[in-house]
Short mmCIF file of C-alpha atoms and ligand atoms in Angstrom, two decimals:
data_model
loop_
_atom_site.label_atom_id
_atom_site.label_comp_id
_atom_site.label_asym_id
_atom_site.label_seq_id
_atom_site.Cartn_x
_atom_site.Cartn_y
_atom_site.Cartn_z
CA MET A 1350 74.58 -21.02 -50.96
CA ASP A 1351 72.70 -24.01 -48.47
CA TYR A 1352 71.51 -22.63 -45.53
CA HIS A 1353 72.25 -25.93 -43.70
CA LYS A 1354 75.39 -24.93 -43.91
CA SER A 1355 76.58 -20.84 -43.40
CA PRO A 1356 73.88 -18.07 -42.66
CA PHE A 1357 73.56 -15.51 -45.32
CA ILE A 1358 73.40 -12.44 -42.46
CA VAL A 1359 75.85 -12.23 -39.90
CA ILE A 1360 74.40 -9.52 -37.37
CA TRP A 1361 76.90 -8.88 -34.89
CA GLU A 1362 75.41 -6.54 -32.14
CA LEU A 1363 79.02 -4.64 -31.23
CA THR A 1364 77.96 -3.13 -28.18
CA ARG A 1365 74.31 -2.35 -26.05
CA ALA A 1366 75.46 1.17 -25.07
CA CYS A 1367 73.48 4.34 -26.67
CA ALA A 1368 72.50 7.72 -26.17
CA LEU A 1369 69.35 7.21 -27.31
CA ARG A 1370 65.93 5.65 -25.71
CA CYS A 1371 64.25 4.41 -28.26
CA LEU A 1372 60.16 2.70 -26.81
CA HIS A 1373 60.99 0.07 -29.67
CA CYS A 1374 64.70 -0.87 -28.37
CA ARG A 1375 65.07 -4.78 -28.79
CA ALA A 1376 68.12 -4.32 -27.46
CA GLU A 1377 67.28 -2.26 -24.48
CA ALA A 1378 70.23 -0.26 -24.67
CA GLN A 1379 72.33 0.90 -21.82
CA TYR A 1380 74.34 4.10 -21.67
CA PHE A 1381 77.05 2.79 -20.68
CA ARG A 1382 79.64 -0.21 -22.30
CA HIS A 1383 79.33 -3.26 -21.21
CA PRO A 1384 83.13 -4.66 -19.47
CA ASP A 1385 82.92 -7.86 -20.85
CA GLU A 1386 82.08 -7.22 -24.21
CA LEU A 1387 83.89 -8.88 -27.07
CA THR A 1388 87.54 -7.25 -27.16
CA THR A 1389 88.80 -5.46 -30.83
CA GLU A 1390 91.21 -8.98 -31.30
CA GLU A 1391 88.30 -11.31 -30.56
CA GLY A 1392 86.20 -8.87 -32.93
CA PHE A 1393 89.00 -9.72 -35.17
CA ALA A 1394 89.01 -13.70 -35.27
CA LEU A 1395 85.47 -13.35 -35.48
CA ILE A 1396 85.25 -11.62 -38.63
CA ASP A 1397 88.10 -14.48 -39.83
CA GLN A 1398 85.44 -17.14 -39.31
CA ILE A 1399 82.82 -15.20 -40.88
CA ALA A 1400 85.46 -14.75 -44.16
CA GLU A 1401 84.87 -18.27 -44.05
CA MET A 1402 81.43 -18.22 -44.65
CA GLU A 1403 80.11 -18.67 -48.12
CA GLY A 1404 78.66 -15.27 -49.24
CA ALA A 1405 77.61 -14.34 -45.62
CA MET A 1406 77.08 -10.78 -45.36
CA LEU A 1407 77.72 -8.99 -41.64
CA VAL A 1408 75.70 -5.92 -40.03
CA PHE A 1409 76.99 -4.07 -37.17
CA THR A 1410 74.18 -3.52 -34.76
CA GLY A 1411 73.99 -1.91 -31.65
CA GLY A 1412 73.11 -0.06 -29.18
CA ASP A 1413 75.15 2.34 -31.14
CA PRO A 1414 78.64 0.66 -33.11
CA LEU A 1415 79.44 4.22 -33.32
CA MET A 1416 80.25 3.56 -29.43
CA ARG A 1417 83.10 1.41 -29.84
CA PRO A 1418 86.24 3.13 -30.98
CA ASP A 1419 87.72 -0.26 -32.59
CA LEU A 1420 84.47 -0.02 -35.00
CA PHE A 1421 86.35 1.54 -38.05
CA ASP A 1422 88.25 -0.99 -37.78
CA PHE A 1423 86.07 -3.96 -37.85
CA ILE A 1424 84.73 -2.57 -40.94
CA GLU A 1425 88.04 -2.18 -42.71
CA TYR A 1426 89.11 -5.69 -41.55
CA ALA A 1427 86.05 -7.19 -42.81
CA VAL A 1428 86.06 -5.47 -46.27
CA LYS A 1429 89.60 -6.61 -46.60
CA LYS A 1430 88.39 -9.93 -46.08
CA GLY A 1431 85.94 -9.95 -48.49
CA ILE A 1432 82.54 -9.39 -46.56
CA ARG A 1433 79.91 -7.06 -47.25
CA VAL A 1434 79.61 -4.83 -44.06
CA SER A 1435 76.65 -2.50 -43.37
CA MET A 1436 75.56 -1.30 -40.04
CA THR A 1437 73.28 0.85 -38.36
CA PRO A 1438 74.62 3.23 -35.99
CA LYS A 1439 73.52 7.05 -34.51
CA VAL A 1440 75.34 9.25 -36.69
CA THR A 1441 77.88 12.13 -37.10
CA ARG A 1442 79.20 13.84 -40.00
CA LYS A 1443 82.82 12.30 -39.00
CA ALA A 1444 81.26 9.05 -38.80
CA MET A 1445 79.81 8.55 -42.20
CA GLU A 1446 83.22 10.16 -43.86
CA ARG A 1447 85.39 7.31 -42.10
CA ALA A 1448 82.92 4.53 -42.76
CA LYS A 1449 82.96 5.49 -46.54
CA ALA A 1450 86.06 5.63 -46.62
CA ALA A 1451 86.65 2.38 -44.74
CA GLY A 1452 83.88 0.71 -47.42
CA LEU A 1453 81.22 0.81 -46.16
CA SER A 1454 77.73 -0.54 -48.44
CA ARG A 1455 75.34 0.96 -47.19
CA TRP A 1456 74.00 3.85 -43.80
CA ALA A 1457 70.93 2.14 -42.69
CA PHE A 1458 69.13 5.00 -40.80
CA SER A 1459 65.80 4.53 -38.89
CA LEU A 1460 63.09 6.88 -39.67
CA ASP A 1461 59.34 5.58 -38.11
CA GLY A 1462 57.99 8.97 -39.13
CA PRO A 1463 57.21 11.07 -42.06
CA ASN A 1464 57.34 14.04 -39.74
CA GLU A 1465 59.70 15.43 -36.47
CA THR A 1466 56.83 14.14 -33.86
CA ILE A 1467 56.30 10.67 -34.94
CA HIS A 1468 59.85 10.12 -35.15
CA ASP A 1469 61.01 12.49 -32.13
CA TYR A 1470 58.64 10.83 -29.91
CA PHE A 1471 59.49 7.13 -30.79
CA ARG A 1472 63.46 7.72 -30.32
CA GLY A 1473 62.87 9.60 -26.78
CA VAL A 1474 65.37 12.52 -28.22
CA LYS A 1475 63.64 15.87 -29.56
CA GLY A 1476 65.45 16.65 -32.57
CA SER A 1477 66.56 13.27 -33.86
CA TYR A 1478 64.13 13.95 -37.23
CA ASN A 1479 65.65 17.05 -38.34
CA ARG A 1480 69.19 15.57 -37.51
CA THR A 1481 68.44 12.27 -39.54
CA ILE A 1482 67.02 14.26 -42.74
CA LYS A 1483 70.46 16.23 -42.21
CA TYR A 1484 72.63 13.43 -41.94
CA ILE A 1485 71.08 11.57 -45.01
CA HIS A 1486 71.71 14.79 -47.41
CA TYR A 1487 75.37 14.63 -46.05
CA LEU A 1488 75.48 11.23 -47.16
CA HIS A 1489 73.80 11.69 -50.55
CA GLU A 1490 77.21 14.30 -50.82
CA LEU A 1491 79.99 11.37 -49.87
CA GLU A 1492 77.56 9.24 -52.29
CA LEU A 1493 76.82 6.54 -50.39
CA PRO A 1494 73.65 4.52 -50.29
CA VAL A 1495 71.05 5.47 -48.16
CA GLN A 1496 68.73 2.62 -46.28
CA ILE A 1497 65.70 3.91 -44.08
CA ASN A 1498 64.39 1.44 -41.63
CA THR A 1499 60.74 1.46 -40.30
CA VAL A 1500 59.25 -0.05 -37.65
CA VAL A 1501 55.65 -0.55 -38.25
CA SER A 1502 53.33 -0.33 -34.79
CA ARG A 1503 50.14 1.09 -33.84
CA PHE A 1504 51.62 4.67 -33.05
CA ASN A 1505 52.85 5.15 -36.84
CA VAL A 1506 50.63 2.80 -39.19
CA ASP A 1507 48.30 5.44 -40.42
CA VAL A 1508 50.87 7.50 -41.78
CA LEU A 1509 53.09 4.46 -43.49
CA LYS A 1510 52.33 5.95 -46.91
CA GLU A 1511 53.39 9.97 -45.45
CA MET A 1512 56.33 7.60 -44.45
CA ALA A 1513 56.90 5.66 -48.04
CA GLU A 1514 56.80 9.38 -50.11
CA ARG A 1515 59.32 10.65 -47.40
CA VAL A 1516 61.55 8.20 -48.71
CA GLN A 1517 61.41 8.18 -52.26
CA GLU A 1518 61.90 11.50 -51.07
CA LEU A 1519 64.91 11.10 -49.48
CA LYS A 1520 65.95 8.66 -52.02
CA ALA A 1521 66.75 5.51 -50.26
CA VAL A 1522 67.76 2.87 -52.11
CA LEU A 1523 65.82 0.14 -50.28
CA TRP A 1524 63.20 0.44 -47.12
CA SER A 1525 63.24 -2.10 -44.59
CA VAL A 1526 60.34 -2.19 -43.34
CA PHE A 1527 59.76 -3.83 -39.82
CA PHE A 1528 57.23 -5.43 -38.43
CA LEU A 1529 57.14 -5.30 -34.59
CA ILE A 1530 58.38 -8.04 -32.28
CA PRO A 1531 57.18 -7.93 -28.36
CA THR A 1532 60.51 -7.92 -26.67
CA GLY A 1533 62.71 -5.78 -25.26
CA ARG A 1534 61.31 -1.94 -24.91
CA ALA A 1535 59.24 -3.09 -27.58
CA THR A 1536 56.45 -4.68 -25.12
CA ASN A 1537 55.76 -1.42 -24.26
CA LEU A 1538 54.21 -0.91 -27.97
CA GLU A 1539 51.60 -2.33 -29.39
CA PRO A 1540 51.83 -4.46 -32.72
CA ILE A 1541 49.43 -4.12 -35.15
CA SER A 1542 46.55 -6.20 -35.49
CA PRO A 1543 46.81 -9.47 -38.12
CA GLU A 1544 44.43 -8.58 -40.22
CA ASP A 1545 46.46 -4.94 -40.13
CA HIS A 1546 49.65 -6.67 -41.50
CA GLU A 1547 47.56 -8.27 -43.80
CA LYS A 1548 46.38 -4.75 -45.11
CA VAL A 1549 50.12 -3.38 -44.83
CA LEU A 1550 51.32 -6.41 -46.45
CA LEU A 1551 49.38 -6.43 -49.62
CA TRP A 1552 50.03 -2.60 -49.94
CA LEU A 1553 53.76 -2.87 -49.93
CA SER A 1554 53.13 -5.95 -52.60
CA GLU A 1555 51.61 -3.03 -55.18
CA LEU A 1556 53.73 0.27 -53.36
CA LYS A 1557 56.99 -1.52 -54.78
CA ASP A 1558 56.31 -1.53 -58.30
CA HIS A 1559 55.75 2.28 -58.50
CA VAL A 1560 58.82 3.49 -56.19
CA PRO A 1561 62.42 4.03 -57.67
CA PHE A 1562 63.33 2.01 -54.32
CA ASP A 1563 63.46 -1.65 -52.90
CA ILE A 1564 61.29 -2.88 -50.50
CA LYS A 1565 61.71 -5.55 -47.41
CA THR A 1566 60.19 -7.03 -44.36
CA THR A 1567 61.42 -8.12 -41.66
CA GLU A 1568 60.02 -10.23 -39.57
CA ALA A 1569 56.99 -10.44 -41.78
CA PRO A 1570 57.85 -13.54 -43.58
CA PHE A 1571 54.18 -13.53 -45.16
CA TYR A 1572 55.54 -11.28 -47.48
CA ARG A 1573 56.97 -13.81 -49.70
CA ARG A 1574 53.51 -15.70 -49.89
CA VAL A 1575 51.77 -12.70 -50.13
CA LEU A 1576 53.33 -11.75 -53.41
CA LEU A 1577 53.78 -15.29 -54.23
CA GLN A 1578 49.20 -15.33 -54.29
CA LYS A 1579 49.62 -12.53 -56.27
CA GLY A 1580 51.50 -14.66 -58.83
CA GLU A 1581 54.79 -12.20 -58.21
CA GLU A 1582 58.30 -13.25 -57.84
CA VAL A 1583 59.24 -13.94 -54.51
CA PHE A 1584 63.24 -13.02 -54.69
CA GLN A 1585 63.15 -9.40 -56.88
CA ARG A 1586 66.37 -8.06 -58.09
CA THR A 1587 67.62 -4.56 -57.18
CA LYS A 1588 65.46 -2.24 -59.40
CA PRO A 1589 67.53 -2.15 -62.77
CA GLY A 1590 69.21 0.90 -63.73
CA ARG A 1591 70.53 1.94 -60.01
CA ASP A 1592 74.17 2.34 -59.54
CA ASP A 1593 74.57 -0.18 -56.48
CA ALA A 1594 72.09 -2.73 -58.28
CA ARG A 1595 74.96 -5.53 -59.03
CA PRO A 1596 76.96 -5.03 -55.29
CA PHE A 1597 73.84 -4.79 -53.89
CA MET A 1598 70.84 -7.09 -53.08
CA ASP A 1599 68.47 -7.47 -50.02
CA GLY A 1600 69.91 -4.18 -48.30
CA ILE A 1601 73.05 -4.87 -49.08
CA GLY A 1602 72.75 -8.35 -50.94
CA ARG A 1603 69.56 -9.95 -52.04
CA ALA A 1604 69.13 -13.73 -50.13
CA PRO A 1605 69.33 -16.24 -52.32
CA PHE A 1606 66.27 -18.36 -50.65
CA ALA A 1607 64.17 -17.52 -47.91
CA VAL A 1608 65.75 -15.86 -45.03
CA ASN A 1609 64.00 -16.56 -41.57
CA ASP A 1610 65.18 -16.66 -37.92
CA GLY A 1611 68.27 -19.92 -37.59
CA LYS A 1612 67.56 -19.59 -41.51
CA GLY A 1613 70.55 -18.11 -43.46
CA PHE A 1614 70.45 -15.72 -40.38
CA VAL A 1615 72.95 -15.62 -37.07
CA PHE A 1616 72.51 -12.63 -34.42
CA ILE A 1617 75.91 -12.84 -31.88
CA SER A 1618 75.51 -10.37 -28.81
CA HIS A 1619 78.04 -8.05 -27.17
CA LEU A 1620 79.32 -10.94 -24.81
CA GLY A 1621 79.45 -13.01 -28.12
CA ASP A 1622 76.36 -15.16 -27.56
CA VAL A 1623 74.94 -16.51 -30.46
CA TYR A 1624 71.23 -15.89 -31.08
CA PRO A 1625 69.39 -17.37 -34.14
CA SER A 1626 67.81 -13.76 -33.95
CA GLY A 1627 68.04 -10.90 -32.44
CA PHE A 1628 63.96 -11.18 -30.99
CA LEU A 1629 64.29 -14.46 -30.43
CA PRO A 1630 66.16 -14.81 -27.28
CA ILE A 1631 67.25 -18.77 -26.89
CA LYS A 1632 71.04 -18.48 -26.08
CA CYS A 1633 73.07 -21.05 -28.36
CA GLY A 1634 76.57 -20.92 -27.54
CA ASN A 1635 79.21 -18.22 -27.04
CA VAL A 1636 81.84 -17.33 -29.78
CA ARG A 1637 84.17 -17.27 -26.69
CA GLU A 1638 83.44 -21.28 -26.50
CA THR A 1639 82.88 -22.28 -29.47
CA PRO A 1640 83.15 -21.77 -33.24
CA LEU A 1641 80.24 -19.49 -35.07
CA LEU A 1642 79.61 -21.98 -37.94
CA SER A 1643 79.65 -25.03 -35.33
CA ILE A 1644 76.83 -23.22 -33.50
CA TYR A 1645 74.92 -22.36 -36.58
CA GLN A 1646 74.94 -25.69 -38.14
CA ASN A 1647 74.94 -27.89 -34.73
CA HIS A 1648 72.59 -26.59 -32.33
CA LYS A 1649 69.38 -28.57 -32.23
CA VAL A 1650 66.77 -24.71 -32.14
CA PHE A 1651 69.07 -23.49 -35.19
CA ARG A 1652 68.45 -26.97 -36.62
CA GLU A 1653 64.80 -27.19 -35.80
CA LEU A 1654 64.35 -24.15 -36.86
CA ARG A 1655 65.75 -24.89 -40.84
CA ASN A 1656 63.32 -27.47 -40.79
CA PRO A 1657 59.82 -26.54 -41.75
CA ASP A 1658 58.52 -29.62 -41.40
CA LEU A 1659 58.60 -29.81 -37.44
CA LEU A 1660 56.39 -25.93 -37.02
CA LYS A 1661 53.18 -26.74 -35.65
CA GLY A 1662 49.81 -25.69 -35.58
CA LYS A 1663 48.93 -23.15 -39.09
CA CYS A 1664 52.44 -22.68 -39.72
CA GLY A 1665 52.55 -26.44 -39.91
CA GLN A 1666 50.00 -27.43 -42.27
CA CYS A 1667 50.80 -24.57 -44.36
CA GLU A 1668 51.98 -25.13 -48.23
CA PHE A 1669 53.94 -22.34 -48.12
CA ARG A 1670 56.10 -22.85 -44.70
CA HIS A 1671 59.17 -23.36 -46.95
CA ILE A 1672 59.20 -20.27 -48.36
CA CYS A 1673 57.68 -18.43 -45.52
CA GLY A 1674 57.25 -20.27 -42.01
CA GLY A 1675 56.49 -17.47 -39.86
CA SER A 1676 58.46 -15.77 -38.02
CA ARG A 1677 59.68 -17.33 -35.11
CA SER A 1678 60.02 -15.02 -32.99
CA ARG A 1679 56.70 -13.80 -32.75
CA ALA A 1680 55.69 -16.97 -32.24
CA TYR A 1681 58.30 -17.41 -29.21
CA ALA A 1682 57.47 -13.62 -28.07
CA VAL A 1683 53.79 -14.29 -28.25
CA THR A 1684 53.39 -18.29 -27.22
CA GLY A 1685 56.81 -19.31 -25.96
CA ASP A 1686 57.13 -22.02 -28.61
CA TYR A 1687 59.81 -21.06 -31.24
CA LEU A 1688 57.58 -23.57 -33.57
CA ALA A 1689 54.44 -22.43 -33.10
CA SER A 1690 52.31 -20.68 -36.00
CA ASP A 1691 53.47 -17.32 -36.47
CA PRO A 1692 49.89 -15.26 -34.38
CA TYR A 1693 50.06 -12.19 -36.60
CA CYS A 1694 49.76 -14.37 -40.22
CA ILE A 1695 45.51 -14.56 -40.81
CA TYR A 1696 46.32 -17.43 -43.48
CA GLN A 1697 44.09 -20.39 -43.65
CA PRO A 1698 46.38 -22.74 -45.14
CA LYS A 1699 43.77 -24.94 -47.53
CA LYS A 1700 44.20 -28.31 -46.00
CA THR A 1701 44.12 -27.16 -42.21
CA ASN A 1702 41.44 -27.37 -39.66
CA VAL A 1703 43.06 -25.31 -37.65
CA SER A 1704 41.69 -21.65 -37.11
CA VAL A 1705 42.75 -17.69 -36.85
CA LYS A 1706 40.28 -15.61 -35.07
CA SER A 1707 39.41 -12.59 -36.58
CA GLY A 1708 39.59 -8.98 -35.16
CA SER A 1709 41.85 -10.81 -32.07
CA SER A 1710 45.35 -9.68 -31.58
CA LEU A 1711 45.94 -14.23 -30.90
CA MET A 1712 45.61 -16.88 -33.16
CA ASN A 1713 43.74 -19.72 -31.62
CA GLU A 1714 45.73 -22.84 -32.74
CA ASN A 1715 43.60 -25.84 -31.93
S1 LIG B 2255 50.47 -19.89 -41.68
FE1 LIG B 2255 51.94 -19.54 -41.11
S2 LIG B 2255 53.95 -20.52 -42.68
FE2 LIG B 2255 51.62 -20.17 -43.72
S3 LIG B 2255 52.00 -18.45 -44.81
FE3 LIG B 2255 51.17 -17.47 -42.65
S4 LIG B 2255 52.75 -17.34 -41.79
FE4 LIG B 2255 53.47 -18.46 -43.39
#
């Protein structure tokens, strides 16, 4: 794949409607659907465009995708077009059965704590933890692979070991560990410090060799730097011997090259607006006016994001910038500049005199 030509992951936020009030919600989800959401016909047309993109996979997100009655029509249509599809909905048994029948590759559950107290506090709804566990067991009955997503913040960083045990007990095939970006409702949560980012990533890099599930990080591209520094492969294959090892990789497909915001990755909002990521709120066009691929290939922001030599500060001087490049969303959320250094990476590039203020939550760029 060539990420200048085509994204590897297309995230479509079907709706912002959701019954939950999660503390870290990027979308600041609302109880009701927006009247100007992409229509069913516009959705099919969008899927037609995605089908033309070589090797792209589609992830339905929200809000809660299940708030759209045409969700399963979209899944069926995309699967028929040969697209690998995943989604992150809230759960009902009926929905899981329909998703399985429609050809969904994997169901992702959010689990932000290893117990009721922590998870329910995060989700803002009592009983959410127990419901999630129950539905995960049902998904196993349906033989649909399970992915568990966890958002890391100061609130749960001390219980990550227990979280990993829970992920194993629940027989997930992938643990997607997301490092908080202070945007949307997540501005109310405290991210972990740069030093703790490093500690957690080092711990994950050890853990992955001792657990049966795959580990994927989101918005921590310097995990790739951590692996390289340990002399390890950056693009691991899915755990061998697992039933879903061939069709699925990284979530539902392992990225062939380093994915970053706008680089192998594109986000479409419920209104059809196109962004380099759901956490990087710079609108670059709308699929109602411009073909998705044209926005992805040609918009200045996307083009700049795909050029690591344009990065500033420490990231710009870093020997890992082509394989890592830092989280562009975090750089933007913290500094207002999507090309600035990732403020939560403690690495000191070999040829730079740009320093990191240890113990501070922010990096000094000058
Ligand atoms: S300095 Fe930037 S490019 Fe280098 S490892 Fe850290 S985040 Fe990645």
